[in-house]
Coordinates of N, CA and C in Angstrom, one line a residue:
X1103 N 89.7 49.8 -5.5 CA 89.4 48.7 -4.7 C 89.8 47.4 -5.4
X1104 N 90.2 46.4 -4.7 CA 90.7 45.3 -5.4 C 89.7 44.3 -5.0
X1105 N 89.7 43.3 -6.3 CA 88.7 42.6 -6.2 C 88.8 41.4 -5.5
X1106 N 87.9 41.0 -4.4 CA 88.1 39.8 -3.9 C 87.9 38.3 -4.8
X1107 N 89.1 37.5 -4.2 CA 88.3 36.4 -5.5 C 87.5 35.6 -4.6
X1108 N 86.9 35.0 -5.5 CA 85.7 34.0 -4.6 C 85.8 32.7 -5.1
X1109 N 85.5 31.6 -4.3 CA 85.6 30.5 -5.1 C 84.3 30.3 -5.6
X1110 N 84.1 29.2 -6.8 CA 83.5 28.9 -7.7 C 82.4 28.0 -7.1
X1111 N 81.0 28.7 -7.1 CA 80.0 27.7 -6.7 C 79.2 27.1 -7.6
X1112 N 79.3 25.6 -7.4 CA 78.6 25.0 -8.6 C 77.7 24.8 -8.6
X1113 N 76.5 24.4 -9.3 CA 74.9 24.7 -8.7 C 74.5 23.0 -7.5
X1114 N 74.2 23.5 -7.1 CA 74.1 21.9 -6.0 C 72.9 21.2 -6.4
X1115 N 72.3 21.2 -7.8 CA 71.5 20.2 -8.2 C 72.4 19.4 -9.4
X1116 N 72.4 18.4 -9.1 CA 72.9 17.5 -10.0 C 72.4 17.3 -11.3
X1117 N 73.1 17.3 -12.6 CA 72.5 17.3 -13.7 C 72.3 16.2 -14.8
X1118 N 72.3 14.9 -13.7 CA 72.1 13.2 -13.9 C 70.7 13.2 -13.2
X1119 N 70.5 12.0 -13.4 CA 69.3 11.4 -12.6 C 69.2 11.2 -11.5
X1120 N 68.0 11.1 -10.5 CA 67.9 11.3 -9.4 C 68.6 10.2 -8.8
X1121 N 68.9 10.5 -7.5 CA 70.1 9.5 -6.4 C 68.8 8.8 -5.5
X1122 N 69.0 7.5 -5.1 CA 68.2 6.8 -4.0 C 68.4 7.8 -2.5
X1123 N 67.4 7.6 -2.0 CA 67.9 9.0 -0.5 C 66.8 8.2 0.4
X1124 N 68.0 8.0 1.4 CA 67.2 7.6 2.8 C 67.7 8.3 4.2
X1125 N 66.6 8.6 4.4 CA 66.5 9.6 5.4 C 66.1 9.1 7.2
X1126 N 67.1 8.9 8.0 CA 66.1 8.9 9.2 C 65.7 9.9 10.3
X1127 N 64.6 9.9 10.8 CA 64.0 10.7 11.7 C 63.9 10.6 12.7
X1128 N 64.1 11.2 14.0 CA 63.8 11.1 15.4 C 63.6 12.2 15.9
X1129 N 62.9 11.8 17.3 CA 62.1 13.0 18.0 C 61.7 12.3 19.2
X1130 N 62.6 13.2 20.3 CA 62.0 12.5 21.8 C 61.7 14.1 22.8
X1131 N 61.1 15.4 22.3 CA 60.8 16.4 23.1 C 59.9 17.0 22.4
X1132 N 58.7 17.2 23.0 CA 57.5 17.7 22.3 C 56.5 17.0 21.9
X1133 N 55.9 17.6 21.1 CA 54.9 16.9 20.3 C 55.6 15.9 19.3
X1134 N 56.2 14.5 19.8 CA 56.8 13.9 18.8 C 56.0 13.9 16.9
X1135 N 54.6 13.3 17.2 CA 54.3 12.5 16.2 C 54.0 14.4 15.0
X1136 N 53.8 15.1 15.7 CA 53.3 16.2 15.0 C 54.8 17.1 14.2
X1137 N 55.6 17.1 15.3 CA 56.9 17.5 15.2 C 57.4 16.4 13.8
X1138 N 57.5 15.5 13.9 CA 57.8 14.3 12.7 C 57.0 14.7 11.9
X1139 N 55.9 14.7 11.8 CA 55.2 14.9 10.3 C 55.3 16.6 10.0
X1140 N 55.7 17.2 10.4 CA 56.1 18.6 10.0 C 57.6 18.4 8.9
X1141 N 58.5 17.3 9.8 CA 59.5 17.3 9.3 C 59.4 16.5 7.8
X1142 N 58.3 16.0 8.1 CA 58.6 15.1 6.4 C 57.6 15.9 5.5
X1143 N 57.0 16.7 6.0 CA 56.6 17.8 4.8 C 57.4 18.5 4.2
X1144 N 58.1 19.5 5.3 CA 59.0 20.1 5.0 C 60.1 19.5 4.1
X1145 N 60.9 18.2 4.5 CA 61.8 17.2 3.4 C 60.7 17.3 2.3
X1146 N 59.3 16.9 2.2 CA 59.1 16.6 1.1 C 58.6 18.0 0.1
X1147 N 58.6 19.0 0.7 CA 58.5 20.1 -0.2 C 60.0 20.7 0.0
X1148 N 61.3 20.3 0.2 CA 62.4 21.1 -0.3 C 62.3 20.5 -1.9
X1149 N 63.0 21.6 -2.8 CA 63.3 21.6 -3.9 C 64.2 20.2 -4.2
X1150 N 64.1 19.8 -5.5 CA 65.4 18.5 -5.7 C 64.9 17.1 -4.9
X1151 N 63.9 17.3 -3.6 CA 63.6 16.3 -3.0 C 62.1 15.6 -3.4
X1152 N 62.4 13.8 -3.8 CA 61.1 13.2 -3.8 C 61.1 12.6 -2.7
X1153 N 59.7 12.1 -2.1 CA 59.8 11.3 -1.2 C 59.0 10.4 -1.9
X1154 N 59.3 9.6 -1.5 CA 58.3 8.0 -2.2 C 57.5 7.9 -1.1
X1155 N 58.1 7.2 0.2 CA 57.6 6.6 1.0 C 58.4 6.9 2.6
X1156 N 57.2 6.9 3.7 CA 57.5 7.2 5.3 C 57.0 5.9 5.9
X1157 N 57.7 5.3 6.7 CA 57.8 4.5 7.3 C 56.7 5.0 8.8
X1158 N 56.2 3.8 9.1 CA 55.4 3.8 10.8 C 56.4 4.7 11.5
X1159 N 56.4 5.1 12.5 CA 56.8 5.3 13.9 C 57.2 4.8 14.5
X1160 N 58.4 4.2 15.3 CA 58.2 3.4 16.1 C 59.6 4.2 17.6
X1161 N 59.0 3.5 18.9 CA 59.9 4.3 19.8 C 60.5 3.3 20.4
X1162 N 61.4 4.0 20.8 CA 63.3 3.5 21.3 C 63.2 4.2 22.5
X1163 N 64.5 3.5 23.5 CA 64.9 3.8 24.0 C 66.1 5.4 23.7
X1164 N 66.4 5.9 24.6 CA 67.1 7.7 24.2 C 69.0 6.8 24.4
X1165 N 69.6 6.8 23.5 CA 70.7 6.8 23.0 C 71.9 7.5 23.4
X1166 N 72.9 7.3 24.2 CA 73.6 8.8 24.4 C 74.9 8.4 24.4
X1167 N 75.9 9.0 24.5 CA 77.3 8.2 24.1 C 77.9 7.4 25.0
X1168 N 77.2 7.3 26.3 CA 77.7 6.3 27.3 C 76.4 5.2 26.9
X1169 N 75.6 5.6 26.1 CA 74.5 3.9 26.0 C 73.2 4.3 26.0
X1170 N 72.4 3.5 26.1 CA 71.3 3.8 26.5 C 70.5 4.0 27.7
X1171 N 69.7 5.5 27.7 CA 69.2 6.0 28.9 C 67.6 5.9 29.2
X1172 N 67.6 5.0 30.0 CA 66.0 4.6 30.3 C 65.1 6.1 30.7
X1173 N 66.0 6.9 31.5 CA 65.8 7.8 32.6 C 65.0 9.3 31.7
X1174 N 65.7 9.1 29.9 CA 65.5 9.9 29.5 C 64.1 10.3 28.6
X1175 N 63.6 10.7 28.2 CA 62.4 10.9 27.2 C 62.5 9.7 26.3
X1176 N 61.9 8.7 25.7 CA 62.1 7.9 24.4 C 61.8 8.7 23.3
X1177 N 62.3 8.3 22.2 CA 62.2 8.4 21.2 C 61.1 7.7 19.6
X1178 N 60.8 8.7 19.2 CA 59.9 8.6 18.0 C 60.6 8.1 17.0
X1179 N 60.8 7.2 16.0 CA 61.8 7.2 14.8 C 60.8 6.5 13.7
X1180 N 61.5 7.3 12.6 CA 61.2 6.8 11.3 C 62.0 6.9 10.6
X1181 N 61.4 6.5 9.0 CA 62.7 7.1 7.9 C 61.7 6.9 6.6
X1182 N 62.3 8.2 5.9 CA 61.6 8.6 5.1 C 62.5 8.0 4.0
X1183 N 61.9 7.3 2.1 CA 62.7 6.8 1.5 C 62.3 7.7 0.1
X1184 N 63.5 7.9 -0.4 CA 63.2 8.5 -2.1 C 64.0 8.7 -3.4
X1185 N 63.7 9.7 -3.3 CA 65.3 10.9 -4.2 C 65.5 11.8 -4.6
X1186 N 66.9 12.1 -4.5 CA 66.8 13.6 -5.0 C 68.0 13.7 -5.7
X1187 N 67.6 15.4 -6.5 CA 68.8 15.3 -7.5 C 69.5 17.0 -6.5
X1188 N 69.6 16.8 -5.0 CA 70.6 17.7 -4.4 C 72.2 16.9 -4.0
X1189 N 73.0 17.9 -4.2 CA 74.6 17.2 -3.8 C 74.0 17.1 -2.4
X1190 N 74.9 16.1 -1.4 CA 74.8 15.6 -0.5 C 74.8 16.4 0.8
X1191 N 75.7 17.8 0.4 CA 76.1 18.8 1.1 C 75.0 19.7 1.3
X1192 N 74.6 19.8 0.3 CA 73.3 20.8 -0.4 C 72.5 20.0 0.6
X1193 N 72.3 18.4 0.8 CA 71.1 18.4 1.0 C 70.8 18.2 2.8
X1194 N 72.6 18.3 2.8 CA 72.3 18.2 4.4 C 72.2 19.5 5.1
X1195 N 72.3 20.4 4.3 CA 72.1 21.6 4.6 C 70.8 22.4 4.7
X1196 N 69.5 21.4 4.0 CA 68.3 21.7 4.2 C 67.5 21.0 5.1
X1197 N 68.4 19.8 5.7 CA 67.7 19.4 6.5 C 68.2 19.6 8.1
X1198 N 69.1 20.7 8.1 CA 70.0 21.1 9.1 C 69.0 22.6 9.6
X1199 N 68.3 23.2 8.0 CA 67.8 24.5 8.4 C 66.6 24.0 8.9
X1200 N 65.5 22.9 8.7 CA 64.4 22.4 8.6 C 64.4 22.1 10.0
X1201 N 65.8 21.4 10.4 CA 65.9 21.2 12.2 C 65.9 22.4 12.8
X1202 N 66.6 23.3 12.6 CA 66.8 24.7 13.1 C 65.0 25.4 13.3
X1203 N 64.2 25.1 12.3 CA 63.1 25.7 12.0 C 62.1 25.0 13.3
X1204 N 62.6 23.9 13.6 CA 61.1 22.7 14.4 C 62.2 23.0 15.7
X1205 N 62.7 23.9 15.8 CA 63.9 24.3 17.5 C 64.6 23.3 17.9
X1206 N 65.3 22.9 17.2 CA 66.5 21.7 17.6 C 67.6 22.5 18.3
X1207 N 68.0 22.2 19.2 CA 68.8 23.3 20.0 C 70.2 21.7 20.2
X1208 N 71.4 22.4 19.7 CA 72.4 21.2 19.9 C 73.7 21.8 20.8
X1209 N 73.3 21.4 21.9 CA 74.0 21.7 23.3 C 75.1 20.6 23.7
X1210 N 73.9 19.4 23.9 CA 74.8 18.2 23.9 C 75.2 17.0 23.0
X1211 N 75.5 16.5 22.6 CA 76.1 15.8 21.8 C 74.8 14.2 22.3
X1212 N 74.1 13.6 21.5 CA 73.4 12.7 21.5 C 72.5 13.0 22.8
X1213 N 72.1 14.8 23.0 CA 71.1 14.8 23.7 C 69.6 14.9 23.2
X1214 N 68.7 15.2 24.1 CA 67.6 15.6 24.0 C 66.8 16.3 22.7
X1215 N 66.3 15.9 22.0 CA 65.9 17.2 20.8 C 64.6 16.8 20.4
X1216 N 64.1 17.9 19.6 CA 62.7 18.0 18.8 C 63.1 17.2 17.9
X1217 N 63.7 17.4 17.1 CA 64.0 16.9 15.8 C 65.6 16.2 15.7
X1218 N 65.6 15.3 15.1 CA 66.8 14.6 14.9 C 66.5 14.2 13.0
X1219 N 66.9 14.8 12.1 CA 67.3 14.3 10.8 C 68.2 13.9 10.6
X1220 N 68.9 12.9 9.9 CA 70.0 12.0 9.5 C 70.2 11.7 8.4
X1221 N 70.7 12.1 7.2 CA 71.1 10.9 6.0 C 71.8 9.9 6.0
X1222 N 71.1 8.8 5.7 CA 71.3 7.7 5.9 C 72.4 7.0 4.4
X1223 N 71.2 7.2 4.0 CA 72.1 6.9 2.0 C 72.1 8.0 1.1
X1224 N 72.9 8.5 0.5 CA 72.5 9.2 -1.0 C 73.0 9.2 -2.3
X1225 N 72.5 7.8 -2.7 CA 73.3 7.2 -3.8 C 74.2 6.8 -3.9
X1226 N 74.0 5.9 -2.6 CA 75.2 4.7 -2.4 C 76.7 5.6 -2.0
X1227 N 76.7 6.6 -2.2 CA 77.9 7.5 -2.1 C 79.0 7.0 -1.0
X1228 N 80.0 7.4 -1.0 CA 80.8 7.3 0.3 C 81.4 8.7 0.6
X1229 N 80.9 9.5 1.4 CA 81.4 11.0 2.0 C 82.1 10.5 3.6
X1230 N 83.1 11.2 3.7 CA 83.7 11.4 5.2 C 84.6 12.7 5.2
X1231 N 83.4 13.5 5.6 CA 84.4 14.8 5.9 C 83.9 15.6 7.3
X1232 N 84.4 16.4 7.0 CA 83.9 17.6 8.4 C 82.8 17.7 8.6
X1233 N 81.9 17.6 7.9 CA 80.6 18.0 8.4 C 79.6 16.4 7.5
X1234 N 80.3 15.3 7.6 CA 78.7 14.7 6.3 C 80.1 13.3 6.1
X1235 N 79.0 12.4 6.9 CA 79.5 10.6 6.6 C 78.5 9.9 5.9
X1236 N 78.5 9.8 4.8 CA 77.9 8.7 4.2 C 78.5 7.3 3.4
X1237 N 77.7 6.2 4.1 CA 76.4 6.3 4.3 C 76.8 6.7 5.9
X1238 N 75.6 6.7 7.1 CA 75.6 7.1 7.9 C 76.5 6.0 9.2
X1239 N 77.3 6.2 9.5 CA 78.1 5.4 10.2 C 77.5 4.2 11.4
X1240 N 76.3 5.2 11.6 CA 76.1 4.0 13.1 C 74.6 3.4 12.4
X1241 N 74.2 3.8 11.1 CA 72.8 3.2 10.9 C 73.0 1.7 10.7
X1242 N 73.8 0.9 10.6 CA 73.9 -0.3 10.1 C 73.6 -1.2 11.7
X1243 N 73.4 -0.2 12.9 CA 73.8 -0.7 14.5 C 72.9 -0.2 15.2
X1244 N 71.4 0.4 14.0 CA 70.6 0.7 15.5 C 69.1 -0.1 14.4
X1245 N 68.4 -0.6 15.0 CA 67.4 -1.0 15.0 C 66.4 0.0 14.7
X1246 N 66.5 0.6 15.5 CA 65.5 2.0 15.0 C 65.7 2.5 13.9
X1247 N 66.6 2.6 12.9 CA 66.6 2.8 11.6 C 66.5 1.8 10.9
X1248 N 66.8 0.3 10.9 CA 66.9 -0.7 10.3 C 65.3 -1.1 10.1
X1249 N 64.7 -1.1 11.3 CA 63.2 -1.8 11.3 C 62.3 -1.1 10.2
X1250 N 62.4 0.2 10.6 CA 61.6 0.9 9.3 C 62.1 1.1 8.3
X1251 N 63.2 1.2 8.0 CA 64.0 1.1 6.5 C 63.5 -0.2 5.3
X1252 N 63.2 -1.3 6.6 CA 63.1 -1.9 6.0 C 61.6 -2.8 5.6
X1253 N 60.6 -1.8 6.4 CA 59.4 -1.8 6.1 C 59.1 -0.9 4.9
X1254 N 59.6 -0.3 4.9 CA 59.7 0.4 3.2 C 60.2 -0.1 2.0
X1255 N 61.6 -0.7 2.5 CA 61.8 -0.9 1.1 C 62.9 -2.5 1.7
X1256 N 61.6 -3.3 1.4 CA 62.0 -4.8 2.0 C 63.4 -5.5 1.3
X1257 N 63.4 -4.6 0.1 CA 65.0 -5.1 -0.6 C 66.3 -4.3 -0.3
X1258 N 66.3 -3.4 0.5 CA 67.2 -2.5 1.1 C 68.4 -3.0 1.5
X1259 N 69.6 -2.2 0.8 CA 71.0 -2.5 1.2 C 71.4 -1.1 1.8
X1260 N 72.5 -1.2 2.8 CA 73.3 -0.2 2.8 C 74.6 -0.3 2.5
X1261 N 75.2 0.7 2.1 CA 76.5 1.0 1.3 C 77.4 0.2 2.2
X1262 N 78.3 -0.6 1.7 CA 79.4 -1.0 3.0 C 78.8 -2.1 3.6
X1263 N 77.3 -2.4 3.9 CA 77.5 -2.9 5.1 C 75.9 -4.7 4.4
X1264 N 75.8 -4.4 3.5 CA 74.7 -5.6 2.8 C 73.5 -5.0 3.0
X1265 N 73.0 -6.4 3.2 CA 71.0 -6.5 3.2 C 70.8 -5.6 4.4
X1266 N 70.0 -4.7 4.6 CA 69.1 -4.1 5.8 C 68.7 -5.8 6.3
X1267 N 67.8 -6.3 6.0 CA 67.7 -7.3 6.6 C 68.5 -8.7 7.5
X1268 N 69.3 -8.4 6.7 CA 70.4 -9.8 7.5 C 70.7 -8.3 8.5
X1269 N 71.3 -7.2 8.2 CA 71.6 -6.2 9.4 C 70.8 -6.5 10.6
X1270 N 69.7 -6.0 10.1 CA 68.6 -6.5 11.4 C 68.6 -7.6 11.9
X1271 N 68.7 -8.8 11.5 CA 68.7 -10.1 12.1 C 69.7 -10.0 12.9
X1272 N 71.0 -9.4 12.2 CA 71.9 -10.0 13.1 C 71.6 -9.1 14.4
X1273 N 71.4 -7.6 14.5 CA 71.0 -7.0 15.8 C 70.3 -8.3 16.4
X1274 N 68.9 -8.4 15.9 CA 68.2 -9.3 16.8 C 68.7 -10.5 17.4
X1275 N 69.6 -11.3 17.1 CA 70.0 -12.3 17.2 C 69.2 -13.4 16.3
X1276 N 68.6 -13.0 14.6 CA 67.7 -14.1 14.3 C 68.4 -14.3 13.1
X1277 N 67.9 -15.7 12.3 CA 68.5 -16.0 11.1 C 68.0 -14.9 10.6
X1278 N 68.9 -14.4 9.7 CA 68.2 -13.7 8.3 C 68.0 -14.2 7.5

């Protein structure tokens, strides 16, 4: 028998210090607030993951790729802030199974779900590939991630794009 070769897996915990990790959360089917705090257990007991700090709750309107849908369930959102010493791939991959676990069913594309997890930052990084954009492309344009991001961590930048707070102002239309 001939041996297959395999490629070379490197361990997906990084062997530097921990990376800044911001995480956002949403949930518009079910038990939102129960469904949410399951989910930040779970983030906070995967391996390689700290959580510092979870932001309030706060709810939105349901988002969908033609805009926003009054018609639909609103949404629960938070964001959890920390760090971890998982590769970015590694870490989207635990919070992909963690969705799979709380029945995230992905049918339609910015539809309906229990669970919505998102990396937002992880260590300022810049990823764009097939599966994983960071930082997170649309977080700098929703409000629902901005407001609590920045109830956590009132000094908050995102990669690319400056202050969370001038971000936010400018959504609002206010000085920053």
């Amino acid at each position: 028998m001939t041996p297959v070769a395999r490629p070379i897996v490197h361990d997906p915990i990084r062997r530097g210090g921990p990376e800044h990790l911001v995480i956002a959360l949403g949930s518009n089917l079910g038990d939102r607030h129960a469904i949410l705090a399951e989910a930040v257990e779970r983030i906070s007991a995967t391996p390689g993951v700290f959580a510092r700090a979870v932001s309030t709750f706060v709810e939105s309107v349901a988002v969908r790729t033609s805009g926003p849908d009054d018609s639909a369930p609103p949404y629960l959102n938070g964001v959890l802030v920390g760090h971890t010493y998982l590769e970015p791939h590694r870490l989207l991959s635990a919070t992909s199974a963690i969705e799979d676990a709380l029945g995230r069913v992905r049918t339609e594309r910015w539809g309906d779900r229990t669970i919505d997890i998102d990396l937002v930052e992880v260590g300022g990084r810049r990823v764009h590939d097939e599966t994983l954009e960071l930082p997170h492309p649309r977080a700098g344009d929703r409000d629902f991630v901005l407001a609590p991001w920045l109830e956590v961590e009132p000094e908050a930048r995102l990669t690319g794009r400056g202050r969370v707070a001038d971000l936010l102002a400018a959504l609002r239309g206010t000085a920053g």
